Tab-separated table of C-alpha atoms in Angstrom:
chain	number	residue	atom	x	y	z
A	11	MET	CA	0.234	0.058	-0.144
A	12	SER	CA	1.142	3.110	-1.339
A	13	LYS	CA	0.592	6.820	0.834
A	14	ILE	CA	0.793	9.637	-1.659
A	15	ILE	CA	2.126	13.043	0.588
A	16	VAL	CA	3.072	16.776	0.195
A	17	THR	CA	4.808	19.513	1.761
A	18	THR	CA	3.461	22.137	1.148
A	19	SER	CA	2.545	25.758	2.856
A	20	GLY	CA	1.521	28.259	0.382
A	21	LYS	CA	4.236	30.415	1.662
A	22	GLY	CA	8.235	30.722	-0.194
A	23	GLY	CA	11.184	30.006	2.591
A	24	VAL	CA	9.205	28.193	5.218
A	25	GLY	CA	11.852	25.195	5.308
A	26	LYS	CA	9.032	22.681	2.157
A	27	THR	CA	12.304	21.288	0.429
A	28	THR	CA	14.302	20.533	4.111
A	29	THR	CA	11.888	19.121	5.307
A	30	SER	CA	10.850	16.850	2.071
A	31	ALA	CA	14.822	16.129	2.001
A	32	SER	CA	15.042	15.396	5.765
A	33	PHE	CA	11.956	13.227	5.523
A	34	SER	CA	11.910	10.941	3.194
A	35	THR	CA	15.319	10.375	3.828
A	36	GLY	CA	14.527	9.880	7.209
A	37	LEU	CA	11.834	7.091	6.136
A	38	ALA	CA	14.613	5.814	4.215
A	39	ALA	CA	16.987	5.314	6.849
A	40	ARG	CA	13.680	3.268	8.090
A	41	GLY	CA	14.109	0.908	5.441
A	42	LYS	CA	10.760	2.255	2.987
A	43	LYS	CA	11.259	2.443	-0.230
A	44	VAL	CA	10.233	6.508	-0.828
A	45	ALA	CA	10.684	8.454	-4.222
A	46	VAL	CA	10.812	12.497	-3.276
A	47	ILE	CA	9.877	14.310	-6.238
A	48	ASP	CA	9.949	18.473	-6.799
A	49	PHE	CA	6.828	19.708	-8.524
A	50	ASP	CA	8.432	23.614	-8.399
A	51	VAL	CA	9.530	23.308	-12.547
A	52	GLY	CA	11.796	26.037	-13.562
A	53	LEU	CA	13.518	26.540	-10.026
A	54	ARG	CA	15.080	23.218	-8.698
A	55	ASN	CA	16.269	22.905	-5.410
A	56	LEU	CA	14.953	19.685	-3.941
A	57	ASP	CA	17.877	18.134	-5.852
A	58	LEU	CA	21.037	20.710	-4.522
A	59	ILE	CA	19.368	19.844	-0.711
A	60	MET	CA	20.660	16.224	-1.435
A	61	GLY	CA	23.108	16.846	-2.459
A	62	CYS	CA	22.315	14.589	-6.653
A	63	GLU	CA	22.379	17.565	-8.395
A	64	ARG	CA	25.093	16.380	-10.645
A	65	ARG	CA	23.161	13.283	-11.195
A	66	VAL	CA	20.402	14.310	-12.683
A	67	VAL	CA	20.667	13.350	-15.965
A	68	PHE	CA	16.656	13.502	-16.577
A	69	ASP	CA	13.495	15.310	-14.963
A	70	PHE	CA	10.088	15.228	-13.978
A	71	VAL	CA	8.914	16.966	-17.236
A	72	ASN	CA	10.955	14.486	-19.410
A	73	VAL	CA	9.197	11.522	-18.230
A	74	LEU	CA	5.763	13.497	-18.804
A	75	GLN	CA	7.078	14.001	-22.157
A	76	GLY	CA	8.126	10.718	-23.212
A	77	GLU	CA	11.503	11.564	-24.071
A	78	ALA	CA	12.779	8.924	-20.897
A	79	ASN	CA	11.528	6.340	-18.716
A	80	LEU	CA	10.781	6.840	-14.618
A	81	ARG	CA	13.497	4.951	-13.729
A	82	GLN	CA	15.945	5.956	-16.455
A	83	ALA	CA	15.436	9.074	-14.155
A	84	LEU	CA	14.810	8.278	-10.781
A	85	ILE	CA	17.734	9.324	-8.981
A	86	ARG	CA	19.734	7.289	-5.948
A	87	ASP	CA	20.385	8.917	-3.002
A	88	LYS	CA	24.083	9.061	-1.526
A	89	THR	CA	23.156	7.175	1.463
A	90	TYR	CA	20.288	4.738	1.280
A	91	ASP	CA	19.903	2.975	-2.134
A	92	ASN	CA	15.742	2.517	-1.212
A	93	LEU	CA	16.036	6.031	-1.689
A	94	HIS	CA	15.037	7.570	-4.619
A	95	ILE	CA	14.785	11.015	-6.499
A	96	LEU	CA	12.840	13.181	-9.504
A	97	ALA	CA	13.965	15.842	-10.247
A	98	ALA	CA	11.748	19.052	-11.174
A	99	SER	CA	13.125	21.098	-14.980
A	100	GLN	CA	14.764	23.587	-14.526
A	101	THR	CA	14.219	24.658	-17.923
A	102	ARG	CA	11.186	23.843	-18.942
A	103	ASP	CA	8.481	25.881	-17.853
A	104	LYS	CA	5.581	25.050	-15.780
A	105	ASP	CA	3.077	23.946	-18.020
A	106	ALA	CA	4.746	20.968	-19.286
A	107	LEU	CA	3.007	19.910	-15.901
A	108	THR	CA	-0.938	18.426	-16.635
A	109	LEU	CA	-2.645	16.560	-13.958
A	110	GLU	CA	-2.567	13.249	-16.386
A	111	GLY	CA	0.450	13.766	-16.366
A	112	VAL	CA	1.699	13.695	-13.244
A	113	GLU	CA	-0.875	10.853	-12.348
A	114	LYS	CA	0.706	8.270	-14.713
A	115	VAL	CA	3.857	9.088	-13.510
A	116	LEU	CA	2.161	8.220	-9.304
A	117	ASN	CA	0.561	5.861	-10.515
A	118	ASP	CA	4.260	4.363	-12.461
A	119	LEU	CA	5.747	5.439	-8.745
A	120	VAL	CA	3.033	2.792	-6.641
A	121	ALA	CA	3.910	0.298	-9.483
A	122	GLU	CA	7.577	0.202	-8.835
A	123	GLY	CA	6.454	-0.952	-4.942
A	124	PHE	CA	7.472	3.195	-3.744
A	125	GLU	CA	5.930	3.006	0.196
A	126	TYR	CA	6.121	6.402	0.424
A	127	ILE	CA	6.207	8.747	-2.936
A	128	ILE	CA	7.004	12.390	-1.968
A	129	CYS	CA	5.792	15.699	-3.402
A	130	ASP	CA	7.874	18.148	-3.161
A	131	SER	CA	5.134	21.223	-3.629
A	132	PRO	CA	6.474	24.735	-4.947
A	133	ALA	CA	4.839	28.372	-3.010
A	134	GLY	CA	2.457	29.608	-3.539
A	135	ILE	CA	-1.056	28.354	-5.274
A	136	GLU	CA	-0.761	27.958	-8.678
A	137	LYS	CA	-1.126	25.307	-10.332
A	138	GLY	CA	2.516	23.582	-8.996
A	139	ALA	CA	1.416	23.666	-6.163
A	140	HIS	CA	-2.269	22.769	-7.728
A	141	HIS	CA	-0.437	19.589	-9.053
A	142	ALA	CA	1.578	18.109	-6.426
A	143	MET	CA	-1.122	18.733	-3.860
A	144	TYR	CA	-4.415	16.392	-5.710
A	145	PHE	CA	-3.139	13.354	-5.363
A	146	ALA	CA	-2.037	13.255	-1.825
A	147	ASP	CA	-3.327	11.144	1.169
A	148	GLU	CA	-1.618	13.011	3.633
A	149	ALA	CA	-0.067	16.152	4.083
A	150	LEU	CA	2.494	18.173	5.702
A	151	ILE	CA	1.626	21.801	6.158
A	152	VAL	CA	5.400	23.654	6.736
A	153	THR	CA	4.157	26.576	9.389
A	154	ASN	CA	7.179	29.197	10.477
A	155	PRO	CA	5.421	30.587	14.170
A	156	GLU	CA	4.759	34.503	12.233
A	157	VAL	CA	1.797	36.194	10.520
A	158	SER	CA	2.164	35.928	7.284
A	159	SER	CA	3.614	31.743	6.932
A	160	VAL	CA	-0.032	30.802	9.299
A	161	ARG	CA	-2.402	32.506	7.029
A	162	ASP	CA	-0.307	30.955	3.981
A	163	SER	CA	-0.913	27.350	5.775
A	164	ASP	CA	-4.548	28.478	6.542
A	165	ARG	CA	-5.208	28.927	2.745
A	166	VAL	CA	-3.445	25.550	1.750
A	167	LEU	CA	-6.001	23.611	4.503
A	168	GLY	CA	-8.921	25.296	2.742
A	169	LEU	CA	-7.533	23.979	-1.168
A	170	LEU	CA	-6.527	20.795	0.636
A	171	GLN	CA	-10.430	19.884	1.297
A	172	ALA	CA	-12.073	21.236	-2.039
A	173	LYS	CA	-9.367	21.271	-4.977
A	174	THR	CA	-7.354	17.815	-4.269
A	175	ARG	CA	-8.852	14.231	-5.816
A	176	ASN	CA	-9.596	13.418	-1.937
A	177	ALA	CA	-11.717	15.873	-1.510
A	178	GLU	CA	-13.344	15.795	-4.288
A	179	ARG	CA	-14.314	11.991	-3.045
A	180	GLY	CA	-15.651	13.218	-0.127
A	181	ILE	CA	-12.052	11.217	1.390
A	182	LYS	CA	-10.279	14.153	4.037
A	183	VAL	CA	-6.299	14.627	3.073
A	184	LYS	CA	-4.687	14.122	6.857
A	185	GLU	CA	-2.788	17.002	7.848
A	186	HIS	CA	-0.435	16.920	9.039
A	187	LEU	CA	1.483	20.204	11.217
A	188	VAL	CA	5.169	20.755	11.091
A	189	LEU	CA	6.637	24.226	11.988
A	190	THR	CA	9.686	24.848	11.710
A	191	ARG	CA	12.166	27.767	12.548
A	192	TYR	CA	10.564	27.575	16.455
A	193	ASN	CA	12.513	29.720	18.705
A	194	PRO	CA	11.572	28.926	22.745
A	195	GLU	CA	14.105	31.679	23.506
A	196	ARG	CA	11.732	34.517	21.814
A	197	VAL	CA	8.054	32.519	22.635
A	198	GLU	CA	8.961	33.135	26.460
A	199	LYS	CA	9.536	36.128	25.606
A	200	GLY	CA	6.245	37.233	23.744
A	201	GLU	CA	8.006	37.764	20.377
A	202	MET	CA	6.808	34.961	19.073
A	203	LEU	CA	3.479	33.063	18.469
A	204	SER	CA	3.977	30.000	20.775
A	205	VAL	CA	2.820	26.442	19.428
A	206	LYS	CA	0.683	26.143	20.689
A	207	ASP	CA	-1.136	29.756	19.231
A	208	VAL	CA	-0.357	28.161	16.241
A	209	GLN	CA	-2.152	25.280	16.668
A	210	ASP	CA	-5.713	27.190	18.142
A	211	ILE	CA	-5.489	29.105	14.639
A	212	LEU	CA	-5.033	26.519	12.232
A	213	ALA	CA	-6.110	23.982	15.043
A	214	ILE	CA	-4.672	20.251	12.409
A	215	PRO	CA	-2.291	17.746	14.395
A	216	LEU	CA	0.984	18.831	15.377
A	217	LEU	CA	3.632	16.209	13.822
A	218	GLY	CA	6.672	18.134	15.094
A	219	ILE	CA	8.796	21.652	16.066
A	220	ILE	CA	12.345	22.173	14.507
A	221	PRO	CA	13.619	24.367	16.513
A	222	GLU	CA	14.916	27.156	14.990
A	223	SER	CA	18.929	26.152	13.985
A	224	PRO	CA	22.102	27.103	12.538
A	225	THR	CA	22.722	23.049	10.759
A	226	VAL	CA	20.059	23.716	8.477
A	227	LEU	CA	21.695	26.365	7.264
A	228	THR	CA	25.296	24.295	6.704
A	229	SER	CA	23.210	21.174	5.753
A	230	SER	CA	21.601	22.460	3.084
A	231	ASN	CA	25.945	24.238	2.081
A	232	SER	CA	27.410	20.368	1.609
A	233	GLY	CA	23.611	19.546	0.569
A	234	THR	CA	23.431	16.762	3.485
A	235	PRO	CA	19.647	16.920	4.571
A	236	VAL	CA	19.763	17.742	8.039
A	237	ILE	CA	18.067	14.851	9.461
A	238	ALA	CA	21.529	13.359	9.155
A	239	ASP	CA	23.012	15.014	11.617
A	240	ALA	CA	22.237	13.561	14.511
A	241	LYS	CA	24.609	16.070	16.711
A	242	SER	CA	21.844	18.861	15.683
A	243	GLU	CA	18.668	19.633	16.917
A	244	ALA	CA	16.740	19.925	14.102
A	245	GLY	CA	18.626	16.918	12.736
A	246	GLN	CA	16.743	14.954	16.574
A	247	ALA	CA	13.683	16.771	15.540
A	248	TYR	CA	12.881	15.636	12.120
A	249	ALA	CA	14.026	12.523	13.220
A	250	ASP	CA	11.693	12.539	16.293
A	251	LEU	CA	8.812	13.009	13.646
A	252	VAL	CA	9.247	10.256	11.134
A	253	ALA	CA	9.196	7.859	14.047
A	254	ARG	CA	5.777	10.223	15.193
A	255	PHE	CA	4.611	9.941	11.329
A	256	LEU	CA	5.698	5.878	11.383
A	257	GLY	CA	3.049	5.875	14.878
A	258	GLU	CA	5.139	5.460	17.408
A	259	ASP	CA	4.632	7.313	20.435
A	260	LYS	CA	7.226	10.524	21.439
A	261	PRO	CA	6.926	13.181	23.300
A	262	HIS	CA	7.599	16.764	20.962
A	263	ARG	CA	10.898	18.050	22.266
A	264	PHE	CA	12.335	21.916	21.533
A	265	MET	CA	9.481	23.971	23.081
A	266	GLN	CA	11.341	25.218	25.931
A	267	VAL	CA	14.038	27.544	27.084
A	268	GLU	CA	17.172	24.846	27.809
A	269	LYS	CA	18.859	26.427	30.880
A	270	LYS	CA	21.611	28.363	30.601
A	271	GLY	CA	24.922	28.101	32.411
A	272	LEU	CA	25.699	30.459	34.663
A	273	PHE	CA	28.346	33.158	32.021
A	274	ASN	CA	24.668	33.355	30.023
A	275	LYS	CA	22.652	33.970	32.918
A	276	LEU	CA	24.292	37.153	33.485
A	277	PHE	CA	25.102	38.160	30.372
A	278	GLY	CA	23.275	36.484	27.863
A	279	ASN	CA	20.572	38.124	26.597
B	23	MET	CA	16.339	36.115	34.261
B	24	ASP	CA	19.646	38.156	33.642
B	25	LEU	CA	21.267	41.941	34.957
B	26	MET	CA	20.951	43.074	31.557
B	27	SER	CA	17.074	42.860	30.803
B	28	PHE	CA	17.555	45.102	34.489
B	29	PHE	CA	18.176	47.889	32.852
B	30	ARG	CA	16.164	47.492	29.145
B	31	THR	CA	13.306	48.477	28.953
B	32	LYS	CA	9.854	46.175	28.710
B	33	LYS	CA	9.139	45.889	25.741
B	34	PRO	CA	5.267	45.384	24.882
B	35	ALA	CA	4.819	41.374	24.106
B	36	THR	CA	3.793	40.946	20.112
B	37	ALA	CA	2.921	37.551	20.789
B	38	GLN	CA	-0.549	38.509	21.087
B	39	THR	CA	-0.828	40.944	19.039
B	40	ALA	CA	-0.146	38.880	16.151
B	41	ARG	CA	-2.288	35.511	17.673
B	42	ASP	CA	-5.130	38.487	17.660
B	43	ARG	CA	-4.517	39.332	14.221
B	44	LEU	CA	-4.654	36.019	12.663
B	45	MET	CA	-7.620	35.296	14.331
B	46	VAL	CA	-9.702	37.861	12.633
B	47	ALA	CA	-7.804	37.679	8.933
B	48	VAL	CA	-7.793	33.674	9.062
B	49	ALA	CA	-11.894	33.728	9.922
B	50	TRP	CA	-12.471	35.624	7.778
B	51	GLN	CA	-10.700	33.685	4.877
B	52	ARG	CA	-12.640	30.464	6.033
B	53	ASP	CA	-16.098	32.705	5.753
B	54	GLN	CA	-14.600	33.281	1.780
B	55	ASP	CA	-13.761	29.538	1.551
B	56	GLY	CA	-17.029	28.558	2.611
B	57	ARG	CA	-15.062	26.239	5.346
B	58	HIS	CA	-16.746	26.289	8.452
B	59	ASN	CA	-16.154	22.858	8.805
B	60	ALA	CA	-15.317	20.119	6.614
B	61	GLY	CA	-18.765	18.353	7.713
B	62	PRO	CA	-19.220	15.351	9.617
B	63	SER	CA	-16.983	12.598	10.159
B	64	TYR	CA	-19.241	10.532	9.046
B	65	LEU	CA	-19.348	11.373	5.998
B	66	PRO	CA	-16.607	9.191	4.050
B	67	GLN	CA	-18.046	6.736	5.506
B	68	MET	CA	-21.687	7.540	4.086
B	69	ARG	CA	-19.998	8.115	0.940
B	70	ASP	CA	-18.384	4.137	0.792
B	71	GLU	CA	-22.357	2.804	1.337
B	72	LEU	CA	-23.745	4.703	-0.872
B	73	LEU	CA	-21.216	3.388	-2.941
B	74	ALA	CA	-21.905	-0.300	-2.596
B	75	VAL	CA	-26.010	0.723	-2.580
B	76	ILE	CA	-25.611	2.220	-6.058
B	77	ARG	CA	-23.016	-0.714	-7.215
B	78	LYS	CA	-26.091	-3.026	-6.988
B	79	TYR	CA	-27.709	-2.319	-9.545
B	80	VAL	CA	-25.387	-0.048	-11.951
B	81	GLN	CA	-21.227	0.375	-12.089
B	82	VAL	CA	-19.729	3.560	-11.827
B	83	ALA	CA	-16.713	4.535	-10.948
B	84	ASP	CA	-14.672	5.432	-7.279
B	85	SER	CA	-15.534	9.195	-8.886
B	86	ALA	CA	-18.915	9.157	-9.140
B	87	VAL	CA	-20.641	9.856	-5.585
B	88	LYS	CA	-19.573	13.514	-4.103
B	89	VAL	CA	-20.912	14.685	-0.713
B	90	ASN	CA	-20.345	17.935	0.467
B	91	VAL	CA	-20.929	19.637	3.198
B	92	GLN	CA	-21.843	22.950	2.632
B	93	HIS	CA	-23.015	26.257	5.136
B	94	GLU	CA	-25.430	28.305	3.572
B	95	ASP	CA	-27.503	31.081	5.295
B	96	GLY	CA	-26.483	29.380	9.251
B	97	LEU	CA	-27.142	26.124	8.004
B	98	ASP	CA	-25.138	22.966	7.244
B	99	VAL	CA	-26.397	21.594	3.471
B	100	LEU	CA	-25.503	18.292	2.389
B	101	GLU	CA	-25.556	18.305	-1.516
B	102	MET	CA	-24.633	15.022	-2.762
B	103	ASN	CA	-23.848	14.316	-7.063
B	104	ILE	CA	-23.930	11.063	-8.498
B	105	THR	CA	-22.476	10.615	-11.934
B	106	LEU	CA	-24.377	7.254	-14.109
B	107	PRO	CA	-22.955	6.207	-16.439
B	108	ASP	CA	-23.966	6.708	-20.070
B	109	ALA	CA	-27.828	5.461	-21.435
B	110	LYS	CA	-26.812	3.868	-23.767
B	111	ALA	CA	-23.727	1.744	-23.384
B	112	GLY	CA	-26.284	-0.657	-21.516
């Protein structure tokens, strides 16, 4: 049984691709057969975050237009043999994607035995985002604790409940909140929306809180999903998120301010 | 508590303002979408059962039955659409 999961947010720059990369890598690390697809035609980035940009020969649009078959276009991950990446086209225009074409690729991936198919959505609510979410069974709603991101996430929730194949059949797309760039210090000072604030507004179950972390940038510099860095808080938070997604009971971490040493207590801010 | 904060003037907490503003913005947005609620939880099961009943008489695709809850003038309206196959086929 395959599951199609969209990573979406409405707003750009909140961590969709970072989340797709770490989520798919985390599932693969647990032995699942995973495909992750970049739907951002014209602005592909998943390949860079996954560190496979030099191995992209064929892309999503090549497959849709019959210039390559799916097996040729799937890039095997450098760490996990059971993880495959389908890159977005960098050169074609967005009209190259059609719902029929996307459906065929997804059906082929299901037939190939992929258990989890992650669709990394582009920002916005236009065609690309629509294609990425249309066939989804579940959705990761990536949100920053910030007003514009929360409002955009709510807008996307409305679309998930109306403009997807499941919604048209009267089936609810299962929604998961992924709260990224969370900073407990600023929350404590009353400068940032808290987990509870965001949950009260969006009213969807919380899958994970990813703390603001310098490792997200340094991991992207080297093309390694941040989940691979088991020492970093963000990496641990993504590992927890994957465990929760697979049904394990993991309490949420990184919600509280860490205890500071004496020096920080006196002079830190 | 750090010593430096003792000398700083306390700024008002803006997170509460953000929360209040979002509550209003999101309520308006949901109104525009006609999304007061996603419908009762029994909806998917009811839809499946309806599909089974219809299939006793005529073969239809999964997508032939559409169930929707809409909020109109303070009332929740259950809208159901069943698409039958072309008559000429039979």
